Amino acid sequence: MREITYADAIREAMSEEMRRDSRVIFIGEDIGVYGGAFGVSRGMLEEFGETRVRDTPISEAVIVGAAAGAAMTGLRPIAELMFSDFITLAMDQLVNQAAKNRFQFGSQGAIPLVIRTPAGSGTGAAAQHSQSLEAWVCHVPGLKVVIPSTPYDAKGLLKAAVRDNNPVLFFEQKLLYRTKGEVPEPELSEDHIIPLGKADIKRSGHDLTIISYGRMVQESLKAAEKLAGIGIDTEVLDIRTLVPMDRQAVIASAKKTGRVLIVHEAVKTGGFGGEIVSTIADSEAFFYLDAPIKRLCGLDVPIPYNPGLEAGVVPSSAAIYTSALELMEQRQLMQGAT
Amino acid sequence: MAEPIIMPKAGMLMHTGTILEWYAAEGVPIRKGDAIAHIETDKATMNLEAEYEGVLLKIVHGPGEIVPVTRPIAWVGDPGEPIPDNHHAISKTPVNLGLTIPLKIVHNEKSSQENYPASRVMSGNLTSQKPADKTIESSPPAEHHFGIYRATPAARRTAAELDITLGEIPPSGRYGQILASDVLHYVNQRHERENFIPMMEEGDSFLPLTSIQKAMGRHLTFGVQTIPYSSCSMDADVTRLVEKREQMIKIGSKVTITSFAAAALAFGLQKNRRFNSQYDRDRLILKGAVNVGIAVNGPQGLVVPVLQHADQLTIEEISSKTAELSKLVHTENISPDLLEGATITLSNLGPYGVTSFIPLINPPQSAILGVSAVREIFLPDPDGKPVLKKIMSLTLSYDHRVGGGAEAALLLAGIREALEQPELLKPQE
């Protein structure tokens, strides 16, 4: 299989869906002439023209509001917010309009809308351009929330999101844009749809489960590789779709290994990790736990501008490795001595 | 107000104690220092002394009962004084629940709401302790925390599926919690036990094992099942050592071969420190002190008291300390504290005429040295002429995870060196 970048995978998904379905349009700041702040949409204006690839003024409220309105008229818009931090400015359109419309109008007026937006730290963009705010939108019924960790998933999940009849928040990981991974050839793309709500076992193991999403899946896989070196067989479960969550996959993996570490970049307090913990604790998997469930998350602080501090406030593969060891070393020194 | 007498925690590995006998009776006045009860741990028996004056108001646990450490076993106070209801209730609890794993004893001193701080209990000389503070009234009811086992959900589910009581299962968790693997391990062992059906015929009888013998059985079974061990042997020429000992005895010393062997073992360990350690999965815990266990055949079974800092003792000191420890074992008055902390044990079967044997490692120790009888053998001198020598066979059984054959041989060579050249041992002062 060929290898392409995460950013290329997203562009391919959008372009293919726009070619397939003329109702799909693309709207956002600097997505047309400039090609997107991260170059994701380079060349799309040339292919699809100004009617379908629309640059907007600097107003997130307008982008989301206009896209939601367009969706109600029967179009299937993809909206881009340049940084997910600016979702604050679109919250009313998103939470009170897009998420509620279908419910309040008796299933009429579906909102087939995708909001793509880059998230996460690691680019030296400081506290207002580096956050991971996915937990906010997970709390609003009516929205779906997707965070892919690989180019393969990014393409398949985005195509599924565009075909979904509900508003989907699609968080992209800034630090993953340039990472490469295997993605099926364009001629096979019609089959490359990853249904929303399906988690993915990125690595199978028996000793403990790391549950994660987004960039932290990659860090977890690195840690799992290191853990394998000392004989710890780690399963890495990529949750991929936070809403709807694949509860069965989470429960099955927790039952299988009995030890669970949850990793996300977003701050711990009020983070989505707590939702995963309670999903396990609230299921039959509880009775299979052989250690407390641990969370390794971003520190409860704004992301610092200083690069050293920035790297220090979010989990790394080294920190994941250490946390996994702690989870495994529940035995006392003089094991079994009575 | 009435004060509790509690089951002392006399060693890090002591979880429960058995009351063998009450010397004092209810309603009888007792004085500080009186031996009031005889209790037994896995490793030894000992007398429990009263720490304060008063009348023995209530015996909560009678002879034969197994009680978790730090729990009240009796109450002392002024005649007619009331006893707190909640702890009183313990006496009504079935004995089999007495195998409760003690909660929060070592790790969390702040938990004095449920248990008196372990450090206080352990620092005492095996006498009962006053409660750390007046928390008896505010303690949760006995039923609330009595019979609670610390176990992971997986361990509980596994135990329930297999229909086992958690209290029977030795925990291996870091916090004293039972893990799922502990349940499975226990079941496997029980399965083996239950498949063995004793055939009794006319004239056969049962000999019940003492708790020390049972503990030794469990302990050594665990050791044999978990330690990949090997052993190696050497002969030491102890001709000069025997002469030296005879000289010392002439001037009144009571030094034994065992003492020389213990000193030589400490000498060897001090030179080759690898086996002066404890295996801990992916690392060794190298011990700072050289502590040597001495296997003693006591009246209740094999007991292994420990010579602390054996490398810093003279041969006379080792001899007198060994005699002291041995006496404590024989009078069944040895404190479990004196049975912990060794990395290696010395077992001397020489007095029984044994010429060589392979001893079993006493976990969590890393090795054991077996010393055999001194025997006379003709050996060729450099010219090939036979010379009468006194020879002793040494066998080291060692945990192969701690070190390999070459490392074990190095240690053994160090021990032999000291036995062949007794002047290398720490001189008398």
mmCIF file of N, CA, C and O in Angstrom, chain B residues 178-250:
data_model
loop_
_atom_site.group_PDB
_atom_site.id
_atom_site.type_symbol
_atom_site.label_atom_id
_atom_site.label_comp_id
_atom_site.label_asym_id
_atom_site.label_seq_id
_atom_site.Cartn_x
_atom_site.Cartn_y
_atom_site.Cartn_z
ATOM 1 N N ILE B 178 -5.079 -9.097 47.428
ATOM 2 C CA ILE B 178 -5.052 -10.374 46.719
ATOM 3 C C ILE B 178 -5.261 -10.089 45.237
ATOM 4 O O ILE B 178 -6.181 -9.360 44.865
ATOM 5 N N LEU B 179 -4.409 -10.649 44.404
ATOM 6 C CA LEU B 179 -4.534 -10.477 42.960
ATOM 7 C C LEU B 179 -5.184 -11.729 42.364
ATOM 8 O O LEU B 179 -5.184 -12.797 42.989
ATOM 9 N N ALA B 180 -5.691 -11.585 41.156
ATOM 10 C CA ALA B 180 -6.326 -12.726 40.494
ATOM 11 C C ALA B 180 -5.349 -13.898 40.406
ATOM 12 O O ALA B 180 -5.720 -15.056 40.598
ATOM 13 N N SER B 181 -4.075 -13.591 40.146
ATOM 14 C CA SER B 181 -3.089 -14.665 40.027
ATOM 15 C C SER B 181 -2.889 -15.396 41.356
ATOM 16 O O SER B 181 -2.577 -16.582 41.380
ATOM 17 N N ASP B 182 -3.067 -14.678 42.479
ATOM 18 C CA ASP B 182 -2.944 -15.333 43.792
ATOM 19 C C ASP B 182 -4.037 -16.382 43.965
ATOM 20 O O ASP B 182 -3.812 -17.447 44.533
ATOM 21 N N VAL B 183 -5.229 -16.054 43.477
ATOM 22 C CA VAL B 183 -6.350 -16.985 43.614
ATOM 23 C C VAL B 183 -6.054 -18.251 42.806
ATOM 24 O O VAL B 183 -6.201 -19.370 43.302
ATOM 25 N N LEU B 184 -5.589 -18.049 41.589
ATOM 26 C CA LEU B 184 -5.316 -19.203 40.726
ATOM 27 C C LEU B 184 -4.189 -20.056 41.301
ATOM 28 O O LEU B 184 -4.256 -21.283 41.306
ATOM 29 N N HIS B 185 -3.167 -19.374 41.808
ATOM 30 C CA HIS B 185 -2.040 -20.072 42.404
ATOM 31 C C HIS B 185 -2.532 -20.921 43.583
ATOM 32 O O HIS B 185 -2.173 -22.090 43.727
ATOM 33 N N TYR B 186 -3.376 -20.303 44.393
ATOM 34 C CA TYR B 186 -3.898 -21.002 45.565
ATOM 35 C C TYR B 186 -4.725 -22.219 45.155
ATOM 36 O O TYR B 186 -4.604 -23.293 45.733
ATOM 37 N N VAL B 187 -5.546 -22.017 44.143
ATOM 38 C CA VAL B 187 -6.413 -23.117 43.703
ATOM 39 C C VAL B 187 -5.583 -24.278 43.176
ATOM 40 O O VAL B 187 -5.858 -25.436 43.479
ATOM 41 N N ASN B 188 -4.549 -23.954 42.419
ATOM 42 C CA ASN B 188 -3.689 -25.017 41.902
ATOM 43 C C ASN B 188 -3.081 -25.824 43.038
ATOM 44 O O ASN B 188 -3.017 -27.046 42.989
ATOM 45 N N GLN B 189 -2.649 -25.100 44.049
ATOM 46 C CA GLN B 189 -2.036 -25.795 45.181
ATOM 47 C C GLN B 189 -3.064 -26.638 45.912
ATOM 48 O O GLN B 189 -2.802 -27.752 46.318
ATOM 49 N N ARG B 190 -4.275 -26.065 46.059
ATOM 50 C CA ARG B 190 -5.304 -26.794 46.785
ATOM 51 C C ARG B 190 -5.706 -28.041 46.006
ATOM 52 O O ARG B 190 -5.944 -29.096 46.572
ATOM 53 N N HIS B 191 -5.759 -27.875 44.718
ATOM 54 C CA HIS B 191 -6.112 -28.987 43.860
ATOM 55 C C HIS B 191 -5.140 -30.147 44.085
ATOM 56 O O HIS B 191 -5.538 -31.290 44.227
ATOM 57 N N GLU B 192 -3.867 -29.800 44.156
ATOM 58 C CA GLU B 192 -2.860 -30.841 44.388
ATOM 59 C C GLU B 192 -3.078 -31.497 45.746
ATOM 60 O O GLU B 192 -2.993 -32.707 45.891
ATOM 61 N N ARG B 193 -3.391 -30.645 46.741
ATOM 62 C CA ARG B 193 -3.592 -31.192 48.084
ATOM 63 C C ARG B 193 -4.797 -32.131 48.107
ATOM 64 O O ARG B 193 -4.767 -33.180 48.729
ATOM 65 N N GLU B 194 -5.867 -31.707 47.418
ATOM 66 C CA GLU B 194 -7.107 -32.471 47.525
ATOM 67 C C GLU B 194 -7.084 -33.772 46.729
ATOM 68 O O GLU B 194 -7.842 -34.683 47.009
ATOM 69 N N ASN B 195 -6.216 -33.807 45.723
ATOM 70 C CA ASN B 195 -6.127 -35.026 44.942
ATOM 71 C C ASN B 195 -5.390 -36.132 45.689
ATOM 72 O O ASN B 195 -5.342 -37.263 45.261
ATOM 73 N N PHE B 196 -4.790 -35.729 46.797
ATOM 74 C CA PHE B 196 -4.053 -36.700 47.581
ATOM 75 C C PHE B 196 -4.988 -37.239 48.657
ATOM 76 O O PHE B 196 -5.393 -36.540 49.571
ATOM 77 N N ILE B 197 -5.386 -38.510 48.512
ATOM 78 C CA ILE B 197 -6.300 -39.096 49.486
ATOM 79 C C ILE B 197 -5.488 -40.003 50.415
ATOM 80 O O ILE B 197 -4.888 -40.978 49.963
ATOM 81 N N PRO B 198 -5.427 -39.666 51.694
ATOM 82 C CA PRO B 198 -4.609 -40.482 52.577
ATOM 83 C C PRO B 198 -5.228 -41.872 52.762
ATOM 84 O O PRO B 198 -6.430 -42.013 52.902
ATOM 85 N N MET B 199 -4.368 -42.879 52.706
ATOM 86 C CA MET B 199 -4.813 -44.255 52.932
ATOM 87 C C MET B 199 -4.477 -44.600 54.368
ATOM 88 O O MET B 199 -3.305 -44.657 54.737
ATOM 89 N N MET B 200 -5.497 -44.795 55.161
ATOM 90 C CA MET B 200 -5.242 -45.105 56.564
ATOM 91 C C MET B 200 -5.520 -46.584 56.797
ATOM 92 O O MET B 200 -6.553 -47.112 56.382
ATOM 93 N N GLU B 201 -4.593 -47.236 57.464
ATOM 94 C CA GLU B 201 -4.793 -48.636 57.829
ATOM 95 C C GLU B 201 -4.707 -48.767 59.333
ATOM 96 O O GLU B 201 -4.307 -47.828 60.026
ATOM 97 N N GLU B 202 -5.070 -49.925 59.798
ATOM 98 C CA GLU B 202 -4.967 -50.237 61.223
ATOM 99 C C GLU B 202 -3.539 -49.926 61.692
ATOM 100 O O GLU B 202 -2.570 -50.340 61.063
ATOM 101 N N GLY B 203 -3.452 -49.182 62.776
ATOM 102 C CA GLY B 203 -2.128 -48.895 63.327
ATOM 103 C C GLY B 203 -1.534 -47.578 62.859
ATOM 104 O O GLY B 203 -0.574 -47.083 63.431
ATOM 105 N N ASP B 204 -2.127 -47.001 61.802
ATOM 106 C CA ASP B 204 -1.652 -45.707 61.329
ATOM 107 C C ASP B 204 -2.192 -44.611 62.237
ATOM 108 O O ASP B 204 -3.240 -44.766 62.857
ATOM 109 N N SER B 205 -1.492 -43.512 62.291
ATOM 110 C CA SER B 205 -2.024 -42.375 63.052
ATOM 111 C C SER B 205 -1.589 -41.075 62.391
ATOM 112 O O SER B 205 -0.718 -41.067 61.525
ATOM 113 N N PHE B 206 -2.205 -39.995 62.772
ATOM 114 C CA PHE B 206 -1.858 -38.677 62.242
ATOM 115 C C PHE B 206 -0.899 -37.987 63.183
ATOM 116 O O PHE B 206 -1.032 -38.098 64.402
ATOM 117 N N LEU B 207 0.060 -37.260 62.610
ATOM 118 C CA LEU B 207 0.900 -36.375 63.410
ATOM 119 C C LEU B 207 0.657 -34.959 62.903
ATOM 120 O O LEU B 207 1.111 -34.602 61.816
ATOM 121 N N PRO B 208 -0.099 -34.175 63.647
ATOM 122 C CA PRO B 208 -0.381 -32.818 63.157
ATOM 123 C C PRO B 208 0.909 -32.004 63.087
ATOM 124 O O PRO B 208 1.790 -32.165 63.930
ATOM 125 N N LEU B 209 1.013 -31.171 62.056
ATOM 126 C CA LEU B 209 2.187 -30.323 61.925
ATOM 127 C C LEU B 209 2.002 -29.077 62.777
ATOM 128 O O LEU B 209 0.891 -28.563 62.917
ATOM 129 N N THR B 210 3.088 -28.581 63.321
ATOM 130 C CA THR B 210 3.022 -27.312 64.056
ATOM 131 C C THR B 210 2.880 -26.194 63.044
ATOM 132 O O THR B 210 3.144 -26.384 61.848
ATOM 133 N N SER B 211 2.495 -25.026 63.541
ATOM 134 C CA SER B 211 2.324 -23.930 62.573
ATOM 135 C C SER B 211 3.660 -23.553 61.952
ATOM 136 O O SER B 211 3.723 -23.114 60.808
ATOM 137 N N ILE B 212 4.737 -23.753 62.703
ATOM 138 C CA ILE B 212 6.056 -23.460 62.120
ATOM 139 C C ILE B 212 6.351 -24.438 60.993
ATOM 140 O O ILE B 212 6.838 -24.062 59.921
ATOM 141 N N GLN B 213 6.016 -25.698 61.209
ATOM 142 C CA GLN B 213 6.263 -26.695 60.159
ATOM 143 C C GLN B 213 5.382 -26.438 58.939
ATOM 144 O O GLN B 213 5.819 -26.577 57.798
ATOM 145 N N LYS B 214 4.131 -26.041 59.203
ATOM 146 C CA LYS B 214 3.237 -25.756 58.067
ATOM 147 C C LYS B 214 3.745 -24.560 57.282
ATOM 148 O O LYS B 214 3.751 -24.556 56.048
ATOM 149 N N ALA B 215 4.156 -23.533 58.039
ATOM 150 C CA ALA B 215 4.657 -22.325 57.368
ATOM 151 C C ALA B 215 5.905 -22.661 56.561
ATOM 152 O O ALA B 215 6.068 -22.206 55.429
ATOM 153 N N MET B 216 6.776 -23.485 57.144
ATOM 154 C CA MET B 216 7.994 -23.868 56.438
ATOM 155 C C MET B 216 7.630 -24.619 55.153
ATOM 156 O O MET B 216 8.218 -24.386 54.095
ATOM 157 N N GLY B 217 6.624 -25.474 55.263
ATOM 158 C CA GLY B 217 6.190 -26.228 54.085
ATOM 159 C C GLY B 217 5.712 -25.309 52.977
ATOM 160 O O GLY B 217 6.118 -25.441 51.822
ATOM 161 N N ARG B 218 4.854 -24.355 53.345
ATOM 162 C CA ARG B 218 4.342 -23.406 52.340
ATOM 163 C C ARG B 218 5.484 -22.616 51.731
ATOM 164 O O ARG B 218 5.570 -22.407 50.525
ATOM 165 N N HIS B 219 6.343 -22.172 52.629
ATOM 166 C CA HIS B 219 7.429 -21.298 52.249
ATOM 167 C C HIS B 219 8.383 -21.991 51.279
ATOM 168 O O HIS B 219 8.753 -21.447 50.248
ATOM 169 N N LEU B 220 8.766 -23.203 51.619
ATOM 170 C CA LEU B 220 9.723 -23.913 50.775
ATOM 171 C C LEU B 220 9.061 -24.371 49.480
ATOM 172 O O LEU B 220 9.699 -24.384 48.426
ATOM 173 N N THR B 221 7.768 -24.697 49.553
ATOM 174 C CA THR B 221 7.056 -25.055 48.322
ATOM 175 C C THR B 221 7.060 -23.867 47.375
ATOM 176 O O THR B 221 7.361 -23.989 46.189
ATOM 177 N N PHE B 222 6.752 -22.707 47.948
ATOM 178 C CA PHE B 222 6.775 -21.482 47.145
ATOM 179 C C PHE B 222 8.174 -21.280 46.540
ATOM 180 O O PHE B 222 8.319 -20.966 45.361
ATOM 181 N N GLY B 223 9.184 -21.503 47.367
ATOM 182 C CA GLY B 223 10.558 -21.317 46.905
ATOM 183 C C GLY B 223 10.896 -22.257 45.758
ATOM 184 O O GLY B 223 11.386 -21.841 44.711
ATOM 185 N N VAL B 224 10.573 -23.533 45.949
ATOM 186 C CA VAL B 224 10.916 -24.517 44.929
ATOM 187 C C VAL B 224 10.136 -24.261 43.645
ATOM 188 O O VAL B 224 10.647 -24.430 42.540
ATOM 189 N N GLN B 225 8.888 -23.795 43.798
ATOM 190 C CA GLN B 225 8.074 -23.558 42.603
ATOM 191 C C GLN B 225 8.483 -22.305 41.845
ATOM 192 O O GLN B 225 8.235 -22.206 40.657
ATOM 193 N N THR B 226 9.044 -21.352 42.542
ATOM 194 C CA THR B 226 9.286 -20.066 41.870
ATOM 195 C C THR B 226 10.760 -19.777 41.602
ATOM 196 O O THR B 226 11.060 -18.919 40.782
ATOM 197 N N ILE B 227 11.662 -20.436 42.334
ATOM 198 C CA ILE B 227 13.082 -20.097 42.167
ATOM 199 C C ILE B 227 13.763 -21.120 41.254
ATOM 200 O O ILE B 227 13.763 -22.311 41.561
ATOM 201 N N PRO B 228 14.325 -20.665 40.132
ATOM 202 C CA PRO B 228 15.139 -21.586 39.336
ATOM 203 C C PRO B 228 16.479 -21.730 40.046
ATOM 204 O O PRO B 228 17.305 -20.830 40.008
ATOM 205 N N TYR B 229 16.646 -22.818 40.776
ATOM 206 C CA TYR B 229 17.861 -22.900 41.570
ATOM 207 C C TYR B 229 18.810 -23.958 41.032
ATOM 208 O O TYR B 229 18.418 -24.868 40.312
ATOM 209 N N SER B 230 20.048 -23.768 41.404
ATOM 210 C CA SER B 230 21.065 -24.733 41.052
ATOM 211 C C SER B 230 21.976 -24.837 42.264
ATOM 212 O O SER B 230 21.809 -24.091 43.226
ATOM 213 N N SER B 231 22.905 -25.765 42.240
ATOM 214 C CA SER B 231 23.820 -25.827 43.377
ATOM 215 C C SER B 231 25.201 -26.250 42.906
ATOM 216 O O SER B 231 25.357 -26.825 41.822
ATOM 217 N N CYS B 232 26.189 -25.896 43.697
ATOM 218 C CA CYS B 232 27.555 -26.305 43.386
ATOM 219 C C CYS B 232 28.286 -26.594 44.690
ATOM 220 O O CYS B 232 27.910 -26.095 45.743
ATOM 221 N N SER B 233 29.304 -27.426 44.607
ATOM 222 C CA SER B 233 29.983 -27.889 45.816
ATOM 223 C C SER B 233 31.488 -27.702 45.718
ATOM 224 O O SER B 233 32.056 -27.679 44.621
ATOM 225 N N MET B 234 32.099 -27.568 46.863
ATOM 226 C CA MET B 234 33.563 -27.536 46.956
ATOM 227 C C MET B 234 33.948 -28.220 48.258
ATOM 228 O O MET B 234 33.165 -28.260 49.206
ATOM 229 N N ASP B 235 35.189 -28.721 48.293
ATOM 230 C CA ASP B 235 35.730 -29.233 49.545
ATOM 231 C C ASP B 235 36.667 -28.179 50.128
ATOM 232 O O ASP B 235 37.475 -27.606 49.406
ATOM 233 N N ALA B 236 36.555 -27.947 51.420
ATOM 234 C CA ALA B 236 37.478 -27.023 52.077
ATOM 235 C C ALA B 236 38.388 -27.840 52.990
ATOM 236 O O ALA B 236 37.931 -28.744 53.687
ATOM 237 N N ASP B 237 39.686 -27.489 52.935
ATOM 238 C CA ASP B 237 40.659 -28.136 53.823
ATOM 239 C C ASP B 237 40.612 -27.370 55.149
ATOM 240 O O ASP B 237 41.118 -26.248 55.257
ATOM 241 N N VAL B 238 39.993 -27.960 56.162
ATOM 242 C CA VAL B 238 39.802 -27.244 57.422
ATOM 243 C C VAL B 238 40.775 -27.726 58.497
ATOM 244 O O VAL B 238 40.532 -27.548 59.692
ATOM 245 N N THR B 239 41.881 -28.312 58.066
ATOM 246 C CA THR B 239 42.859 -28.833 59.025
ATOM 247 C C THR B 239 43.274 -27.740 60.014
ATOM 248 O O THR B 239 43.238 -27.922 61.227
ATOM 249 N N ARG B 240 43.657 -26.595 59.473
ATOM 250 C CA ARG B 240 44.138 -25.511 60.350
ATOM 251 C C ARG B 240 43.008 -24.935 61.180
ATOM 252 O O ARG B 240 43.194 -24.530 62.315
ATOM 253 N N LEU B 241 41.822 -24.891 60.577
ATOM 254 C CA LEU B 241 40.670 -24.357 61.309
ATOM 255 C C LEU B 241 40.364 -25.229 62.527
ATOM 256 O O LEU B 241 40.134 -24.729 63.630
ATOM 257 N N VAL B 242 40.434 -26.532 62.309
ATOM 258 C CA VAL B 242 40.143 -27.439 63.416
ATOM 259 C C VAL B 242 41.184 -27.266 64.525
ATOM 260 O O VAL B 242 40.862 -27.213 65.711
ATOM 261 N N GLU B 243 42.474 -27.104 64.098
ATOM 262 C CA GLU B 243 43.540 -26.866 65.090
ATOM 263 C C GLU B 243 43.270 -25.586 65.869
ATOM 264 O O GLU B 243 43.349 -25.552 67.095
ATOM 265 N N LYS B 244 42.912 -24.538 65.110
ATOM 266 C CA LYS B 244 42.671 -23.240 65.750
ATOM 267 C C LYS B 244 41.528 -23.350 66.751
ATOM 268 O O LYS B 244 41.585 -22.826 67.859
ATOM 269 N N ARG B 245 40.512 -24.079 66.343
ATOM 270 C CA ARG B 245 39.349 -24.211 67.223
ATOM 271 C C ARG B 245 39.746 -24.965 68.499
ATOM 272 O O ARG B 245 39.357 -24.580 69.600
ATOM 273 N N GLU B 246 40.568 -26.000 68.308
ATOM 274 C CA GLU B 246 40.985 -26.768 69.486
ATOM 275 C C GLU B 246 41.783 -25.897 70.444
ATOM 276 O O GLU B 246 41.598 -25.957 71.664
ATOM 277 N N GLN B 247 42.646 -25.034 69.857
ATOM 278 C CA GLN B 247 43.414 -24.109 70.708
ATOM 279 C C GLN B 247 42.467 -23.190 71.470
ATOM 280 O O GLN B 247 42.624 -22.951 72.668
ATOM 281 N N MET B 248 41.489 -22.667 70.779
ATOM 282 C CA MET B 248 40.552 -21.729 71.415
ATOM 283 C C MET B 248 39.775 -22.433 72.520
ATOM 284 O O MET B 248 39.528 -21.869 73.586
ATOM 285 N N ILE B 249 39.378 -23.650 72.261
ATOM 286 C CA ILE B 249 38.588 -24.382 73.247
ATOM 287 C C ILE B 249 39.428 -24.668 74.493
ATOM 288 O O ILE B 249 38.925 -24.598 75.615
ATOM 289 N N LYS B 250 40.734 -24.894 74.263
ATOM 290 C CA LYS B 250 41.627 -25.137 75.399
ATOM 291 C C LYS B 250 41.623 -23.960 76.361
ATOM 292 O O LYS B 250 41.744 -24.138 77.576
#
